[in-house]
């Protein structure tokens, strides 16, 4: 240990092993952020798809309810017209065939005597609850509720 | 000299180890985006096609103007509504109150059968247009057990139910 060369080599080896440890610690610090970023993008993608599906579903339901005075307040019928728009959402698919109750989707149609243009109209409100793919307490909610309302003049 | 060479190898191995999962993630994002785009354009085409059908019902005919639609004219509308759709691999199903008919979109074009036929075209009746297309994607070959050379085709489907208006 009195020789310079030995002492130098020894410290050099120690430093290298330290640096390797630091890289591992740095990776451990960075990975959760990358993971949360990925999970956030993933959930956000589903959320924006659910938003579009809810809007499309409400429009399709309103096209049906506004087709006649008898269908203007037909919530059950409106549900069957809104459902196809939700096919690819994770908690919908083929297994949900009715709205309301415990289903993540509710469709409510009401008949309005006087709509925006003072003519009979039908109003449809579609409310959908999307389950988060990867809920993180305090960061990402386990479910999001989206609501969309469409009013159309009855033919 | 020996030591330095070893270090350089480490960096390359580490780079490869980090690049492979990164590339997989990148390819996954691109592939899923491609599938989502295909699904969205097909869903829009299906919605527009159903809308075309429901405004061409029995009550649409006025004077000498006739609105009767056939499987072929419905299919032609869908081809025009979604020009990027693979017409030769899309399976189109048209359902009215008098039953349903299924054909490949490109083959539907020459089908002159009236649809929705007879009284099923009366306003107030519901019709459903649905389409199914296989998606070729390289993603499936990374599914464990599928084997590296197998390309399965997951299907994307879109359907639209509407009520005949005119």
Short mmCIF file of C-alpha atoms in Angstrom, two decimals:
data_model
loop_
_atom_site.label_atom_id
_atom_site.label_comp_id
_atom_site.label_asym_id
_atom_site.label_seq_id
_atom_site.Cartn_x
_atom_site.Cartn_y
_atom_site.Cartn_z
CA UNK A 1 0.00 0.00 0.00
CA UNK A 2 3.03 2.23 0.34
CA UNK A 3 3.64 2.06 -3.41
CA UNK A 4 1.98 4.83 -5.36
CA UNK A 5 0.87 2.60 -8.21
CA UNK A 6 -0.94 0.14 -5.99
CA UNK A 7 -2.65 2.88 -4.07
CA UNK A 8 -3.75 4.61 -7.29
CA UNK A 9 -5.07 1.41 -8.85
CA UNK A 10 -6.98 0.57 -5.70
CA UNK A 11 -8.77 3.90 -5.50
CA UNK A 12 -9.52 3.80 -9.22
CA UNK A 13 -11.27 0.44 -8.89
CA UNK A 14 -13.28 1.70 -5.93
CA UNK A 15 -14.35 4.81 -7.83
CA UNK A 16 -15.51 2.80 -10.81
CA UNK A 17 -17.66 0.53 -8.66
CA UNK A 18 -19.13 3.61 -6.96
CA UNK A 19 -20.01 5.13 -10.28
CA UNK A 20 -21.75 1.92 -11.35
CA UNK A 21 -23.87 2.01 -8.19
CA UNK A 22 -24.76 5.62 -8.91
CA UNK A 23 -26.04 4.67 -12.37
CA UNK A 24 -28.29 2.05 -10.81
CA UNK A 25 -29.63 4.52 -8.26
CA UNK A 26 -30.18 7.13 -10.98
CA UNK A 27 -32.08 4.59 -13.06
CA UNK A 28 -34.20 3.72 -10.02
CA UNK A 29 -34.98 7.45 -9.61
CA UNK A 30 -35.86 7.95 -13.28
CA UNK A 31 -37.87 4.78 -13.95
CA UNK A 32 -40.95 5.57 -11.79
CA UNK A 33 -41.35 8.90 -13.59
CA UNK A 34 -41.09 7.23 -16.97
CA UNK A 35 -43.57 4.60 -15.81
CA UNK A 36 -46.06 7.19 -14.53
CA UNK A 37 -45.65 9.15 -17.76
CA UNK A 38 -46.49 6.02 -19.76
CA UNK A 39 -49.45 5.12 -17.53
CA UNK A 40 -50.73 8.69 -17.76
CA UNK A 41 -50.56 8.68 -21.57
CA UNK A 42 -52.26 5.29 -21.63
CA UNK A 43 -55.13 6.38 -19.38
CA UNK A 44 -55.45 9.72 -21.14
CA UNK A 45 -55.83 7.88 -24.46
CA UNK A 46 -58.71 5.85 -23.10
CA UNK A 47 -60.25 8.95 -21.55
CA UNK A 48 -60.21 10.90 -24.80
CA UNK A 49 -61.65 7.91 -26.67
CA UNK A 50 -64.43 7.68 -24.04
CA UNK A 51 -65.11 11.40 -24.49
CA UNK A 52 -65.59 10.96 -28.26
CA UNK A 53 -67.68 7.80 -27.77
CA UNK A 54 -69.97 9.60 -25.32
CA UNK A 55 -70.49 12.49 -27.74
CA UNK A 56 -71.16 10.12 -30.66
CA UNK A 57 -73.48 7.98 -28.52
CA UNK A 58 -75.52 11.00 -27.44
CA UNK A 59 -75.81 12.18 -31.06
CA UNK A 60 -76.94 8.76 -32.31
CA UNK A 61 -79.47 8.46 -29.47
CA UNK A 62 -80.84 11.95 -30.16
CA UNK A 63 -81.19 11.17 -33.89
CA UNK A 64 -83.48 8.32 -32.85
CA UNK A 65 -85.51 10.11 -30.14
CA UNK A 66 -86.10 13.11 -32.41
CA UNK A 67 -87.53 10.91 -35.19
CA UNK A 68 -91.10 10.99 -33.80
CA UNK A 69 -93.16 12.23 -30.86
CA UNK A 70 -93.58 8.67 -29.55
CA UNK A 71 -89.83 8.16 -29.26
CA UNK A 72 -89.05 11.63 -27.86
CA UNK A 73 -88.80 10.32 -24.27
CA UNK A 74 -87.89 6.69 -25.01
CA UNK A 75 -84.79 6.23 -22.83
CA UNK A 76 -84.70 2.44 -23.25
CA UNK A 77 -84.84 2.70 -27.04
CA UNK A 78 -82.25 5.51 -27.04
CA UNK A 79 -79.90 3.24 -25.09
CA UNK A 80 -79.85 0.63 -27.87
CA UNK A 81 -78.87 3.32 -30.40
CA UNK A 82 -76.07 4.69 -28.19
CA UNK A 83 -74.56 1.31 -27.26
CA UNK A 84 -72.68 0.48 -30.51
CA UNK A 85 -70.55 3.61 -30.04
CA UNK A 86 -69.16 2.22 -26.78
CA UNK A 87 -68.13 -1.18 -28.13
CA UNK A 88 -64.37 -0.85 -27.64
CA UNK A 89 -64.39 0.70 -24.17
CA UNK A 90 -62.87 -1.66 -21.59
CA UNK A 91 -65.88 -1.93 -19.27
CA UNK A 92 -68.48 -2.04 -22.09
CA UNK A 93 -67.92 -4.30 -25.11
CA UNK A 94 -70.50 -6.99 -25.77
CA UNK A 95 -71.26 -7.68 -22.13
CA UNK A 96 -73.25 -4.49 -21.48
CA UNK A 97 -76.62 -4.52 -23.25
CA UNK A 98 -78.73 -2.25 -21.02
CA UNK A 99 -78.31 1.24 -19.61
CA UNK A 100 -78.84 2.53 -16.08
CA UNK A 101 -78.71 0.55 -12.87
CA UNK A 102 -75.26 -0.91 -12.29
CA UNK A 103 -74.21 -0.42 -15.93
CA UNK A 104 -71.43 2.14 -16.52
CA UNK A 105 -73.69 3.84 -19.07
CA UNK A 106 -76.94 5.71 -18.50
CA UNK A 107 -79.09 7.25 -21.23
CA UNK A 108 -81.97 9.56 -20.29
CA UNK A 109 -84.28 10.98 -22.94
CA UNK A 110 -86.78 13.71 -22.15
CA UNK A 111 -89.46 15.26 -24.30
CA UNK A 112 -89.42 19.05 -24.40
CA UNK A 113 -92.61 20.95 -25.32
CA UNK A 114 -90.55 23.92 -26.43
CA UNK A 115 -86.95 23.50 -27.57
CA UNK A 116 -84.37 26.05 -28.65
CA UNK A 117 -86.51 27.11 -31.62
CA UNK A 118 -89.81 26.98 -29.64
CA UNK A 119 -90.76 23.74 -31.40
CA UNK A 120 -91.19 20.33 -29.70
CA UNK A 121 -87.76 18.82 -29.08
CA UNK A 122 -86.11 15.83 -27.48
CA UNK A 123 -83.14 16.02 -25.16
CA UNK A 124 -80.80 13.09 -24.52
CA UNK A 125 -78.20 12.98 -21.76
CA UNK A 126 -75.63 10.20 -21.92
CA UNK A 127 -73.48 9.61 -18.84
CA UNK A 128 -70.61 7.17 -18.97
CA UNK A 129 -68.23 6.10 -16.20
CA UNK A 130 -64.80 5.00 -17.37
CA UNK A 131 -62.67 2.88 -15.05
CA UNK A 132 -59.02 3.95 -14.94
CA UNK A 133 -56.68 1.33 -16.28
CA UNK A 134 -54.00 1.87 -13.64
CA UNK A 135 -55.33 3.94 -10.74
CA UNK A 136 -52.63 5.65 -8.67
CA UNK A 137 -53.96 6.99 -5.34
CA UNK A 138 -53.59 10.77 -5.27
CA UNK A 139 -52.45 10.96 -8.90
CA UNK A 140 -54.84 9.18 -11.24
CA UNK A 141 -58.47 8.64 -10.32
CA UNK A 142 -59.89 5.12 -10.50
CA UNK A 143 -62.91 6.33 -12.48
CA UNK A 144 -63.97 9.31 -14.55
CA UNK A 145 -67.56 10.25 -15.33
CA UNK A 146 -68.27 11.86 -18.68
CA UNK A 147 -71.59 13.38 -19.61
CA UNK A 148 -72.89 14.65 -22.92
CA UNK A 149 -76.27 16.19 -23.72
CA UNK A 150 -77.81 16.65 -27.16
CA UNK A 151 -81.08 18.38 -27.98
CA UNK A 152 -82.81 17.88 -31.33
CA UNK A 153 -86.05 19.12 -32.76
CA UNK A 154 -88.69 16.39 -33.08
CA UNK A 155 -89.57 15.65 -36.69
CA UNK B 1 -5.66 -1.30 -23.02
CA UNK B 2 -7.45 -4.45 -22.00
CA UNK B 3 -9.52 -2.62 -19.38
CA UNK B 4 -10.64 0.15 -21.74
CA UNK B 5 -11.79 -2.35 -24.36
CA UNK B 6 -13.95 -4.12 -21.73
CA UNK B 7 -15.65 -0.84 -20.79
CA UNK B 8 -16.53 -0.06 -24.37
CA UNK B 9 -18.19 -3.45 -24.74
CA UNK B 10 -20.23 -2.78 -21.63
CA UNK B 11 -21.57 0.44 -23.08
CA UNK B 12 -22.58 -1.33 -26.25
CA UNK B 13 -24.30 -4.15 -24.39
CA UNK B 14 -26.11 -1.65 -22.17
CA UNK B 15 -27.13 0.38 -25.20
CA UNK B 16 -28.56 -2.72 -26.88
CA UNK B 17 -30.35 -3.75 -23.69
CA UNK B 18 -31.97 -0.32 -23.42
CA UNK B 19 -32.71 0.05 -27.13
CA UNK B 20 -34.66 -3.18 -27.58
CA UNK B 21 -37.47 -2.40 -25.09
CA UNK B 22 -37.50 1.25 -26.23
CA UNK B 23 -37.94 0.20 -29.85
CA UNK B 24 -40.70 -2.23 -28.86
CA UNK B 25 -42.54 0.56 -27.02
CA UNK B 26 -42.13 2.89 -30.00
CA UNK B 27 -43.35 0.27 -32.46
CA UNK B 28 -46.26 -0.51 -30.15
CA UNK B 29 -47.33 3.13 -30.05
CA UNK B 30 -47.10 3.42 -33.85
CA UNK B 31 -49.03 0.17 -34.44
CA UNK B 32 -51.79 0.96 -31.94
CA UNK B 33 -52.16 4.45 -33.43
CA UNK B 34 -52.45 2.91 -36.88
CA UNK B 35 -55.15 0.51 -35.67
CA UNK B 36 -57.02 3.31 -33.87
CA UNK B 37 -56.94 5.43 -37.04
CA UNK B 38 -58.28 2.52 -39.11
CA UNK B 39 -61.02 1.89 -36.55
CA UNK B 40 -62.02 5.54 -36.43
CA UNK B 41 -62.21 5.97 -40.21
CA UNK B 42 -64.21 2.74 -40.49
CA UNK B 43 -66.57 3.77 -37.67
CA UNK B 44 -67.15 7.13 -39.37
CA UNK B 45 -67.79 5.48 -42.74
CA UNK B 46 -70.25 3.07 -41.10
CA UNK B 47 -72.11 5.94 -39.39
CA UNK B 48 -72.33 7.92 -42.62
CA UNK B 49 -73.49 4.84 -44.53
CA UNK B 50 -76.24 4.13 -42.00
CA UNK B 51 -77.30 7.78 -42.19
CA UNK B 52 -77.46 7.52 -46.00
CA UNK B 53 -79.69 4.46 -45.67
CA UNK B 54 -82.10 5.99 -43.13
CA UNK B 55 -82.78 9.06 -45.28
CA UNK B 56 -83.52 6.87 -48.31
CA UNK B 57 -86.52 4.95 -46.91
CA UNK B 58 -89.97 4.47 -48.39
CA UNK B 59 -91.16 8.05 -47.72
CA UNK B 60 -88.18 9.52 -49.53
CA UNK B 61 -89.76 9.03 -52.98
CA UNK B 62 -91.28 12.25 -54.30
CA UNK B 63 -92.86 12.64 -57.72
CA UNK B 64 -90.66 10.97 -60.30
CA UNK B 65 -87.69 11.05 -57.94
CA UNK B 66 -87.03 7.59 -56.49
CA UNK B 67 -84.86 6.92 -53.49
CA UNK B 68 -84.74 3.12 -53.47
CA UNK B 69 -81.39 1.77 -52.31
CA UNK B 70 -79.71 -1.54 -53.04
CA UNK B 71 -76.95 -3.41 -51.22
CA UNK B 72 -74.70 -2.18 -54.04
CA UNK B 73 -75.59 1.51 -53.70
CA UNK B 74 -75.15 1.32 -49.89
CA UNK B 75 -71.74 -0.33 -50.36
CA UNK B 76 -70.75 2.29 -52.97
CA UNK B 77 -71.62 5.02 -50.48
CA UNK B 78 -69.40 3.36 -47.86
CA UNK B 79 -66.49 3.04 -50.31
CA UNK B 80 -66.83 6.76 -51.09
CA UNK B 81 -67.14 7.68 -47.40
CA UNK B 82 -63.97 5.81 -46.48
CA UNK B 83 -61.64 5.86 -49.47
CA UNK B 84 -58.69 4.44 -47.48
CA UNK B 85 -60.63 1.39 -46.29
CA UNK B 86 -59.51 -2.05 -47.53
CA UNK B 87 -62.70 -2.84 -49.46
CA UNK B 88 -61.61 -6.36 -50.35
CA UNK B 89 -61.19 -7.44 -46.72
CA UNK B 90 -64.06 -5.61 -45.00
CA UNK B 91 -67.06 -7.77 -44.17
CA UNK B 92 -70.22 -5.68 -44.32
CA UNK B 93 -73.42 -6.75 -42.54
CA UNK B 94 -76.67 -4.92 -43.24
CA UNK B 95 -79.52 -5.66 -40.83
CA UNK B 96 -83.10 -4.49 -41.20
CA UNK B 97 -86.38 -5.70 -39.69
CA UNK B 98 -86.62 -8.27 -42.50
CA UNK B 99 -83.31 -9.97 -41.70
CA UNK B 100 -79.65 -9.41 -42.41
CA UNK B 101 -77.30 -9.79 -45.34
CA UNK B 102 -73.51 -10.12 -45.19
CA UNK B 103 -70.97 -9.67 -47.97
CA UNK B 104 -67.42 -8.51 -48.58
CA UNK B 105 -67.48 -4.77 -49.27
CA UNK B 106 -65.89 -4.99 -52.74
CA UNK B 107 -68.28 -7.82 -53.69
CA UNK B 108 -71.30 -5.94 -52.26
CA UNK B 109 -70.84 -3.30 -54.98
CA UNK B 110 -72.36 -5.50 -57.69
CA UNK B 111 -75.25 -6.73 -55.51
CA UNK B 112 -78.48 -5.25 -56.89
CA UNK B 113 -80.79 -6.62 -54.18
CA UNK B 114 -82.97 -3.88 -52.71
CA UNK B 115 -82.06 -3.01 -49.12
CA UNK B 116 -83.81 -2.21 -46.84
CA UNK B 117 -86.46 -4.09 -48.81
CA UNK B 118 -90.25 -3.62 -48.87
CA UNK B 119 -91.94 -2.55 -45.66
CA UNK B 120 -88.70 -2.78 -43.66
CA UNK B 121 -87.85 0.58 -45.26
CA UNK B 122 -90.85 2.21 -43.55
CA UNK B 123 -89.85 5.23 -41.42
CA UNK B 124 -89.64 4.25 -37.74
CA UNK B 125 -87.96 0.89 -38.39
CA UNK B 126 -84.41 0.42 -37.22
CA UNK B 127 -81.48 -0.61 -39.41
CA UNK B 128 -77.96 -1.59 -38.39
CA UNK B 129 -74.86 -1.29 -40.55
CA UNK B 130 -71.80 -3.07 -39.21
CA UNK B 131 -68.36 -3.72 -40.66
CA UNK B 132 -65.53 -6.00 -39.59
CA UNK B 133 -61.97 -5.73 -40.90
CA UNK B 134 -58.89 -7.80 -40.08
CA UNK B 135 -55.90 -5.73 -39.00
CA UNK B 136 -52.49 -7.03 -40.02
CA UNK B 137 -50.03 -6.04 -37.33
CA UNK B 138 -46.54 -7.10 -36.42
CA UNK B 139 -47.41 -6.64 -32.74
CA UNK B 140 -49.01 -10.07 -32.49
CA UNK B 141 -45.77 -11.87 -33.22
CA UNK B 142 -44.46 -10.70 -29.85
CA UNK B 143 -47.36 -12.32 -28.01
CA UNK B 144 -45.87 -15.25 -26.06
CA UNK B 145 -46.65 -18.56 -27.70
CA UNK B 146 -47.65 -17.11 -31.06
CA UNK B 147 -44.28 -17.94 -32.69
CA UNK B 148 -42.11 -15.41 -34.46
CA UNK B 149 -43.44 -16.03 -37.94
CA UNK B 150 -47.13 -16.05 -37.16
CA UNK B 151 -49.11 -12.95 -38.05
CA UNK B 152 -52.59 -13.25 -36.60
CA UNK B 153 -55.25 -10.81 -37.66
CA UNK B 154 -57.13 -9.20 -34.80
CA UNK B 155 -60.45 -7.90 -36.06
CA UNK B 156 -61.72 -4.37 -35.67
CA UNK B 157 -65.45 -3.89 -35.91
CA UNK B 158 -67.77 -0.91 -35.96
CA UNK B 159 -71.54 -0.78 -36.13
CA UNK B 160 -74.20 1.89 -36.25
CA UNK B 161 -77.89 1.48 -35.48
CA UNK B 162 -80.23 4.16 -36.77
CA UNK B 163 -83.94 4.60 -37.32
CA UNK B 164 -85.34 5.22 -40.81
CA UNK B 165 -86.31 8.89 -41.01
CA UNK B 166 -87.73 9.40 -44.50
#
